[in-house]
Tab-separated table of C-alpha atoms in Angstrom:
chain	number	residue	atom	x	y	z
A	1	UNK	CA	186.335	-205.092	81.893
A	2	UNK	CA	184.912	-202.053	80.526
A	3	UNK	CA	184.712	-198.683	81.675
A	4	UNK	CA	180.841	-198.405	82.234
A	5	UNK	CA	181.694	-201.573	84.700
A	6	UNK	CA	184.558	-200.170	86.258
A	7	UNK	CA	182.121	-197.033	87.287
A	8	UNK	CA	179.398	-199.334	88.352
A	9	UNK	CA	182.109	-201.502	91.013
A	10	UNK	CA	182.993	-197.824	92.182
A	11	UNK	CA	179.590	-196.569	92.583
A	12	UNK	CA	179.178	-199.753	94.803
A	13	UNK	CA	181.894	-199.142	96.712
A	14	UNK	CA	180.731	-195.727	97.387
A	15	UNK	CA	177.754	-196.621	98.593
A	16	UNK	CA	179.104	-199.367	100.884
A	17	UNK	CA	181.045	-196.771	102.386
A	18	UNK	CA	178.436	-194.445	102.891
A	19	UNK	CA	176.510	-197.152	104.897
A	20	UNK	CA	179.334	-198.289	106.711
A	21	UNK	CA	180.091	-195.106	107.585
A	22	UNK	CA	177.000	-193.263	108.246
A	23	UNK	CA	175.088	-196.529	109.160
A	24	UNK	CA	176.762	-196.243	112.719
A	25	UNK	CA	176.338	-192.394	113.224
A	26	UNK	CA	172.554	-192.742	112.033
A	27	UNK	CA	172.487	-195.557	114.281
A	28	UNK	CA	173.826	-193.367	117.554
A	29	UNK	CA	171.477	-190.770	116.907
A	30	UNK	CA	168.539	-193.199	117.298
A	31	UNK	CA	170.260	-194.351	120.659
A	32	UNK	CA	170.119	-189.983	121.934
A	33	UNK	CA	166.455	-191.938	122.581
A	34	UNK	CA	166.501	-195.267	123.291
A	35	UNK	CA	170.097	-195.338	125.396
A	36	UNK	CA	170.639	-192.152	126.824
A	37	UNK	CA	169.225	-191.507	130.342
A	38	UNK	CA	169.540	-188.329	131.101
A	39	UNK	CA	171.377	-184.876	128.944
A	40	UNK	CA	174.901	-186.047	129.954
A	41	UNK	CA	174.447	-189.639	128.762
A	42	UNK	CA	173.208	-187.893	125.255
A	43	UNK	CA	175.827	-185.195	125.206
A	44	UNK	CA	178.416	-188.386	125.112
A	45	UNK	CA	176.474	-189.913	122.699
A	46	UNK	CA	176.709	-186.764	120.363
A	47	UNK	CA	180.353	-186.273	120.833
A	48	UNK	CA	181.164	-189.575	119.965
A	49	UNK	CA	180.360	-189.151	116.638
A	50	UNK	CA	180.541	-185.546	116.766
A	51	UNK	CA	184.045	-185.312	114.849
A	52	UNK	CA	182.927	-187.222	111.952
A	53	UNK	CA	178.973	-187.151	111.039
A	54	UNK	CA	179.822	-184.752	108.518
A	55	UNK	CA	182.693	-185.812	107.233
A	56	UNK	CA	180.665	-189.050	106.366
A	57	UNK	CA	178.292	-188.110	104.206
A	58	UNK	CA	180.976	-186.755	101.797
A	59	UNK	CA	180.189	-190.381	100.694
A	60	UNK	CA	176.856	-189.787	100.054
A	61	UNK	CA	177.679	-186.721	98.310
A	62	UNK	CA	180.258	-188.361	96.052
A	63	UNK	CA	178.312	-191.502	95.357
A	64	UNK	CA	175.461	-188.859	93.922
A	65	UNK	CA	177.943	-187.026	91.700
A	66	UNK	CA	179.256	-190.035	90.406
A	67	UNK	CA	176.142	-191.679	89.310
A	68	UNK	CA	175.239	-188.552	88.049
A	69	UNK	CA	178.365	-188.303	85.917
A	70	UNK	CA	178.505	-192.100	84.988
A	71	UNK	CA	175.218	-192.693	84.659
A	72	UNK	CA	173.099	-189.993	83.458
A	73	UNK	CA	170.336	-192.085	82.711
A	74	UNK	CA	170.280	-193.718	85.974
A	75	UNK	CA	170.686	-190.785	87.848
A	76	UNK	CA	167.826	-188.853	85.915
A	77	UNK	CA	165.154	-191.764	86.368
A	78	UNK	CA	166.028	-192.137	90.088
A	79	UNK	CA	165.838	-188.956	91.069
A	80	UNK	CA	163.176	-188.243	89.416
A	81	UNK	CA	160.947	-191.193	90.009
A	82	UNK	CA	161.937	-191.391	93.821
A	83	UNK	CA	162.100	-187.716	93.798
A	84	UNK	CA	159.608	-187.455	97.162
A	85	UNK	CA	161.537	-190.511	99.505
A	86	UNK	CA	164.831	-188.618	98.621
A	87	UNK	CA	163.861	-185.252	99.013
A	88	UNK	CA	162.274	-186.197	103.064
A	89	UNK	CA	165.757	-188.088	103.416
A	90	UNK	CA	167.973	-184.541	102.081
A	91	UNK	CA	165.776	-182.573	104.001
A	92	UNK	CA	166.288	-184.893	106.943
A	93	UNK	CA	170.057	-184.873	106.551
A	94	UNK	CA	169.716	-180.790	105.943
A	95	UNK	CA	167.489	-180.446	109.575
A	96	UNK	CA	170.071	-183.094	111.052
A	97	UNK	CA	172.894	-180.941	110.671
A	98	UNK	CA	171.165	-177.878	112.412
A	99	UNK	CA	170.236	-180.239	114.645
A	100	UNK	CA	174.137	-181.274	115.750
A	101	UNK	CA	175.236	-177.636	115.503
A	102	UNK	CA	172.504	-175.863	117.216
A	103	UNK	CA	171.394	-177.878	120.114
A	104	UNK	CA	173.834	-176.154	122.650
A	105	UNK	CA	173.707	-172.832	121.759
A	106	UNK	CA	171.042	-172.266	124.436
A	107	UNK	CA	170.800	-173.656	127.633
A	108	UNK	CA	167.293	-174.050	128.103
A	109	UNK	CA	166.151	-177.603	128.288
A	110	UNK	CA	163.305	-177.396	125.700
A	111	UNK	CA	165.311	-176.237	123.101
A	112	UNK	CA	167.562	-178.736	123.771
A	113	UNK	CA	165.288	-181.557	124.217
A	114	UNK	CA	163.479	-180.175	120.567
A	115	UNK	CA	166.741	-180.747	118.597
A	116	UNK	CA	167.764	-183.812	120.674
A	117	UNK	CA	163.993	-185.062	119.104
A	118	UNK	CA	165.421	-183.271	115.643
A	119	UNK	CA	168.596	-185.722	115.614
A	120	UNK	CA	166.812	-188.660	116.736
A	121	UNK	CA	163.536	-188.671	113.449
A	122	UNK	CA	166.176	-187.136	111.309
A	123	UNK	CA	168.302	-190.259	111.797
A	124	UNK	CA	165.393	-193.060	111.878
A	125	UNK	CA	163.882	-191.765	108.957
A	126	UNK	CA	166.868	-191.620	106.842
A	127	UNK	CA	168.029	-195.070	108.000
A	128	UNK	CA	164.589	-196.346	107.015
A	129	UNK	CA	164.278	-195.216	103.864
A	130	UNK	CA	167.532	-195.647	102.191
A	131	UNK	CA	166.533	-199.570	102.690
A	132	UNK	CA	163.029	-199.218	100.676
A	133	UNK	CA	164.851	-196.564	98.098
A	134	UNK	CA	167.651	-199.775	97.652
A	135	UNK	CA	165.065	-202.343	97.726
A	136	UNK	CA	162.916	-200.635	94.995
A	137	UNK	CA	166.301	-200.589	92.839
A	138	UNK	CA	167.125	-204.610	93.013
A	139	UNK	CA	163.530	-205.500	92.872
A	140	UNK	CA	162.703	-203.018	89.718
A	141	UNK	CA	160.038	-200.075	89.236
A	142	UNK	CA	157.953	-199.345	86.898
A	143	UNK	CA	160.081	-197.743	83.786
A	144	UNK	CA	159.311	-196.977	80.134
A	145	UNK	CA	160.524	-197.615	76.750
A	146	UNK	CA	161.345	-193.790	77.448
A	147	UNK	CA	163.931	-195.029	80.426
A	148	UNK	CA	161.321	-192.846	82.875
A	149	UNK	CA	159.313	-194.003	85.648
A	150	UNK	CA	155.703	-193.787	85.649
A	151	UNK	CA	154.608	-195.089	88.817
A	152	UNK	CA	153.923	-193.433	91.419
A	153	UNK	CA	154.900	-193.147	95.647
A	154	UNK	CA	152.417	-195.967	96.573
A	155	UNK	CA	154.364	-198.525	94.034
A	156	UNK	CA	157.325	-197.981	96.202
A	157	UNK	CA	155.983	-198.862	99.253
A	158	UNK	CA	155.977	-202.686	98.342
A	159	UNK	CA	156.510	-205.606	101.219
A	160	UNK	CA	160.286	-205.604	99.670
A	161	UNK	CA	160.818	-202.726	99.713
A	162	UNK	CA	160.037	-202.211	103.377
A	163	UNK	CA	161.376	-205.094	104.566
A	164	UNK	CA	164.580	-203.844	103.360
A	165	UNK	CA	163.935	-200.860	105.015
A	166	UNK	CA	163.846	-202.805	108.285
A	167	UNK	CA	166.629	-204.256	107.590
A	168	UNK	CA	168.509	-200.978	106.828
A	169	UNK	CA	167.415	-199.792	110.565
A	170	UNK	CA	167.638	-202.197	112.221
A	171	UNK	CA	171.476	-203.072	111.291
A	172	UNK	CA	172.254	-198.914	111.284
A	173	UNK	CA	171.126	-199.348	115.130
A	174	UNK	CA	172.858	-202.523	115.864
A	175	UNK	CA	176.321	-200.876	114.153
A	176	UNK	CA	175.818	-197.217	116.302
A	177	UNK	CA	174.970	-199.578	119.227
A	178	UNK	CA	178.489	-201.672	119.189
A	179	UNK	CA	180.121	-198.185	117.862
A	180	UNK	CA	179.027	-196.905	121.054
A	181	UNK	CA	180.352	-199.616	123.357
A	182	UNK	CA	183.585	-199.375	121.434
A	183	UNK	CA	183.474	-195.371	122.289
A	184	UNK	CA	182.481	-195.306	125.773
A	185	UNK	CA	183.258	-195.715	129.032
A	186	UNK	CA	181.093	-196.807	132.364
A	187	UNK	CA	177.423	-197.764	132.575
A	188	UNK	CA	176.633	-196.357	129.044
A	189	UNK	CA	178.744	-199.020	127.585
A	190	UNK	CA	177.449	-201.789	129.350
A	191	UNK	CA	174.623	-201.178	128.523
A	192	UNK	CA	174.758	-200.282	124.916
A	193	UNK	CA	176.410	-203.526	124.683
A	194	UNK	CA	173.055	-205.117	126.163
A	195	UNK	CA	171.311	-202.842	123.450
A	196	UNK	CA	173.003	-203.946	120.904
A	197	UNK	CA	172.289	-207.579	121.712
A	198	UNK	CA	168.879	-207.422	121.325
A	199	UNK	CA	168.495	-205.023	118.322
A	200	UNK	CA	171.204	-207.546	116.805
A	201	UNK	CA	168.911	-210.321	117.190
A	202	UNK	CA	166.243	-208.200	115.572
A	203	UNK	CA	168.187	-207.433	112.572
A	204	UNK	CA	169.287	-210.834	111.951
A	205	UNK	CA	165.601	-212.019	111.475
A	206	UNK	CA	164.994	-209.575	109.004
A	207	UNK	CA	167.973	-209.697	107.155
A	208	UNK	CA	168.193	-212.829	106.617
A	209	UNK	CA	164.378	-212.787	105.236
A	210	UNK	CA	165.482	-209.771	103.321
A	211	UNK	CA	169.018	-211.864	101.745
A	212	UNK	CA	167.117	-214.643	101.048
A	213	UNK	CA	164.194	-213.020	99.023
A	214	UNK	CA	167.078	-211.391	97.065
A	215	UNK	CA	168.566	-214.317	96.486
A	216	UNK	CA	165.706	-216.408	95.063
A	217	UNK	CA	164.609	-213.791	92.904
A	218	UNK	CA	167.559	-212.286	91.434
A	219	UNK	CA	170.831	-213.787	92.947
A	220	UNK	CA	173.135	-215.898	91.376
A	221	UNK	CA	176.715	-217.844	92.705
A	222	UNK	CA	178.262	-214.413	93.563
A	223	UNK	CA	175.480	-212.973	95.601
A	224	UNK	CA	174.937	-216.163	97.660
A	225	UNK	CA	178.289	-215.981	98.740
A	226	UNK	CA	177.800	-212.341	100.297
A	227	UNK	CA	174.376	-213.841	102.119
A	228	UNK	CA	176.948	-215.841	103.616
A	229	UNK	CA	179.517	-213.638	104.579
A	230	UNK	CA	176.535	-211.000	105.860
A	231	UNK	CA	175.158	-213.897	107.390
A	232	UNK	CA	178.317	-215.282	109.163
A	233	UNK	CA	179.837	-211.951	109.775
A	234	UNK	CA	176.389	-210.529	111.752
A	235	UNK	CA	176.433	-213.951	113.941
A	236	UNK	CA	179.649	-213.501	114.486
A	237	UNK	CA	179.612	-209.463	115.610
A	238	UNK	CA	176.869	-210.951	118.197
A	239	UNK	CA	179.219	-213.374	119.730
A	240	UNK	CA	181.885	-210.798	119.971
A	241	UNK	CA	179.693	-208.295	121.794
A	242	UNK	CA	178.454	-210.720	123.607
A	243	UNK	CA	182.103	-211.552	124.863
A	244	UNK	CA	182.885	-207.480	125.560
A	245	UNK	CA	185.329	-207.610	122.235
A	246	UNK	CA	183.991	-204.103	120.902
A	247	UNK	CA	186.689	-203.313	118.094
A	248	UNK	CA	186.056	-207.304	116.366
A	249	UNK	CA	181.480	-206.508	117.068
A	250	UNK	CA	182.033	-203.069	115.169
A	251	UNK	CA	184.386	-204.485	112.523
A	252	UNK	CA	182.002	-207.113	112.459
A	253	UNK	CA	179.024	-205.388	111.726
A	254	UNK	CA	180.928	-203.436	109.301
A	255	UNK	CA	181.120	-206.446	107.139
A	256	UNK	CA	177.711	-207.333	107.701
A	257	UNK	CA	176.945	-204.310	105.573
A	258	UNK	CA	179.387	-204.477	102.840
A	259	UNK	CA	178.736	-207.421	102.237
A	260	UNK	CA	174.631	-206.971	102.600
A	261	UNK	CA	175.302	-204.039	100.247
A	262	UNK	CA	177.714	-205.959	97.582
A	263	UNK	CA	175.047	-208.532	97.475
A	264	UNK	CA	172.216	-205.648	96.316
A	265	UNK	CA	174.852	-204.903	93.981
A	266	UNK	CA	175.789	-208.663	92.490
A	267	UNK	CA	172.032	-209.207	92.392
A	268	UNK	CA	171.706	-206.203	90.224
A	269	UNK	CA	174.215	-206.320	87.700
A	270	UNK	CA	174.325	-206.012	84.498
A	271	UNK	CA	171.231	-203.871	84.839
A	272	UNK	CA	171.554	-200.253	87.247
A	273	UNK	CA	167.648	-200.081	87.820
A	274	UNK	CA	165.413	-203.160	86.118
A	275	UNK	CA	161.683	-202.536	84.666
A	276	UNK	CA	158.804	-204.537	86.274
A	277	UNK	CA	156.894	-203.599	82.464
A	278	UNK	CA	159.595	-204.427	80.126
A	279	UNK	CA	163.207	-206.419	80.612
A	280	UNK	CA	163.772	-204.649	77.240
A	281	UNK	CA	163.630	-201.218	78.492
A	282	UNK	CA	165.629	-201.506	81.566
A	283	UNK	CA	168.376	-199.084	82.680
A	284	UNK	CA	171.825	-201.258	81.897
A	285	UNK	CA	175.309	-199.931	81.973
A	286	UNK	CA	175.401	-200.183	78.517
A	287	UNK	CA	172.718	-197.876	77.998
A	288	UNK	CA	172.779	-195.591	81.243
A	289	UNK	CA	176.190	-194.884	81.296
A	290	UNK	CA	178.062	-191.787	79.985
A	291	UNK	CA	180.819	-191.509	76.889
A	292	UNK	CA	183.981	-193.696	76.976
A	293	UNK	CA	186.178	-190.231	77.229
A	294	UNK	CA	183.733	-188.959	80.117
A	295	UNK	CA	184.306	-192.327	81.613
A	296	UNK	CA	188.175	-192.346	80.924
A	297	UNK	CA	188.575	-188.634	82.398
A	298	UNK	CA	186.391	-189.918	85.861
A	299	UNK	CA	188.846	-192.897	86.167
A	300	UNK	CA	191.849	-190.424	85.772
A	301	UNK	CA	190.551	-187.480	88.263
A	302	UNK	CA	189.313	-190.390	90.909
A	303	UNK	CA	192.652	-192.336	91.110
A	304	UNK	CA	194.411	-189.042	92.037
A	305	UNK	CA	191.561	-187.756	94.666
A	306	UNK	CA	190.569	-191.348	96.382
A	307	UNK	CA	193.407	-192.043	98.248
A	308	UNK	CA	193.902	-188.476	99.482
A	309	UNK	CA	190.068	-188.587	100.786
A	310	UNK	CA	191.253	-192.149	102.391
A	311	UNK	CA	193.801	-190.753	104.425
A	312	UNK	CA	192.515	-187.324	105.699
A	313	UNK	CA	189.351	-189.185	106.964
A	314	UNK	CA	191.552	-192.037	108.423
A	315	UNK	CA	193.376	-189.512	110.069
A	316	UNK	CA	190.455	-188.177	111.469
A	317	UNK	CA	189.369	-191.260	113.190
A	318	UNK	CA	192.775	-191.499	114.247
A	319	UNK	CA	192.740	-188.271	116.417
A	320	UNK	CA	189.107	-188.887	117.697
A	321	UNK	CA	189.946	-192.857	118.770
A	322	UNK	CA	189.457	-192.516	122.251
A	323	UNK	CA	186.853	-193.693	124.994
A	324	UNK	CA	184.871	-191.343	126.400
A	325	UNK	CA	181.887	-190.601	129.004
A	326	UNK	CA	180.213	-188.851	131.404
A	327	UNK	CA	182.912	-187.940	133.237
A	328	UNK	CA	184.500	-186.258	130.373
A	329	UNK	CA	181.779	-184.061	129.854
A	330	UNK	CA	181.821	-180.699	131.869
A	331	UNK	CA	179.320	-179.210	133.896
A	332	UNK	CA	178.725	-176.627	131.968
A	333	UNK	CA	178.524	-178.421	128.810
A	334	UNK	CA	176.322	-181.000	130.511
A	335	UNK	CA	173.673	-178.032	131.247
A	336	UNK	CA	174.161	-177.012	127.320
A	337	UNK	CA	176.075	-173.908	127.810
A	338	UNK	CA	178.845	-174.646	125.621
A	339	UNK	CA	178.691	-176.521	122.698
């Protein structure tokens, strides 16, 4: 195996991480809307992912640098081409952040209830469009014999496209929603488990329309087995929430996205981002991907830094395992005097 396709399994595995990761903490911040009852219920909500939201998009940021230093060519025509869907999701992630940091500096309930709104778009959106951004890149844009895109926002906006946006939000809820019975305690978990239920339901309709169109236009014997695992493993997470088994509905759903996301990825290969005008002048990674001694010095610098990333965020969830609810939360935090 070469270098160019050792970079392009690692890019993968970035981004499955990243939607592992933050899949389930864009997925609680749509339930501050649809679950919580009352500023308590979202306060527990908040905290349970409180400890790590940030800590998971390191992913996102090291999936970015990578493709940037692997694959210049991909990098510059993505960026570039989807340059307005990615700049509403960076400045969603960039108002997000305020959001989680500055919602209890002041008590008063509108400002409150403003960022609580903040959180909940600047989670939706970003869920949403990472699936149309993902679908545009298996199905192929609109690229050059100049390896640049010349189409514009309304070619991205295909029935593909935002079906896999569907998908992408509707399994980022489902995850959040069986993270949060796994995190909580009392009526909130009982009922996110009901949640979870029926936006799990929802998400296997549209994945499985989504897996299947991915298949029959681009998928070969590799890809249909990770249909089957997402398929299996998403059937199977329902069951187990179904049964109160949290930890196997959250590990579940986990897999339902790797293996949603490795499929993308088997479907795609050889090519990093196909053109709809030319097979000829798609982005490959032959002809996307940086020098052999760039490549080499990547491989080198990420087999030292990986594993230490691995364990300092696996400690992290470590320390922040526990249950938690309402009754955890005190008064005074409750009325959003503290933060």
């Amino acid at each position: 195996m070469e270098l160019h396709d050792v970079w392009f399994v690692l890019i993968a595995v970035l981004w499955t991480g990243y939607f592992f990761l933050e899949g389930f903490d864009f997925g609680v911040g749509i339930l501050t809307k649809l679950l919580a009852r009352d500023r308590p219920e979202r306060r527990v909500l908040i905290n349970t992912i409180g400890p790590v939201w940030d800590g998971n998009e390191v992913w996102l940021l090291t999936a970015g640098g990578a493709t940037f230093a692997a694959f210049p060519e991909w990098y510059a025509t993505l960026f570039s081409g989807f340059y307005l869907p990615l700049l509403l999701i960076l400045v969603c992630l960039i108002v997000r952040g305020v959001a989680f940091e500055y919602r209890a500096k002041r008590p008063e309930e509108t400002w409150q209830r403003n960022w609580e709104t903040a959180i909940f778009w600047t989670s939706l959106l970003p869920a949403f469009l990472w699936g149309v951004a993902f679908g545009n890149i298996v199905r192929g844009v609109k690229i050059d014999q100049h390896f640049e895109y010349v189409g514009g926002v309304g070619d991205l906006l295909n029935p593909y496209a935002l079906l896999g946006g569907l998908v992408t939000l509707t399994l980022f809820t489902f995850h959040g929603a069986v993270f949060t019975a796994l995190k909580t305690v009392g009526d909130i978990r009982v009922r996110a488990r009901k949640l979870a239920r029926w936006v799990g339901l929802a998400a296997a309709g549209v994945a499985l329309a989504f897996l299947l169109w991915t298949q029959a236009d681009s998928g070969d014997g590799k890809s249909l087995v990770a249909l089957i695992v997402a398929v299996a493993a998403l059937v199977a997470a329902l069951v187990a929430n179904q049964l109160g088994r949290e930890g196997w509905a959250f590990t579940l759903s986990g897999v339902t996205i790797v293996a949603a996301v490795a499929m993308l990825f088997l479907s795609l290969f050889p090519n990093v981002m196909p053109s709809t005008l030319n097979g000829d002048w798609s982005l490959t990674v032959t002809n996307a991907s940086s020098s052999p001694y760039t490549l080499k010095i990547m491989t080198w610098l990420a087999a030292i830094a990986t594993p230490l990333v691995l364990l300092y965020q696996g400690w992290t969830y470590w320390v922040f395992r526990k249950r938690i609810g309402t009754q955890h939360i005190a008064p005074d935090a409750a009325a959003g005097t503290t933060h």
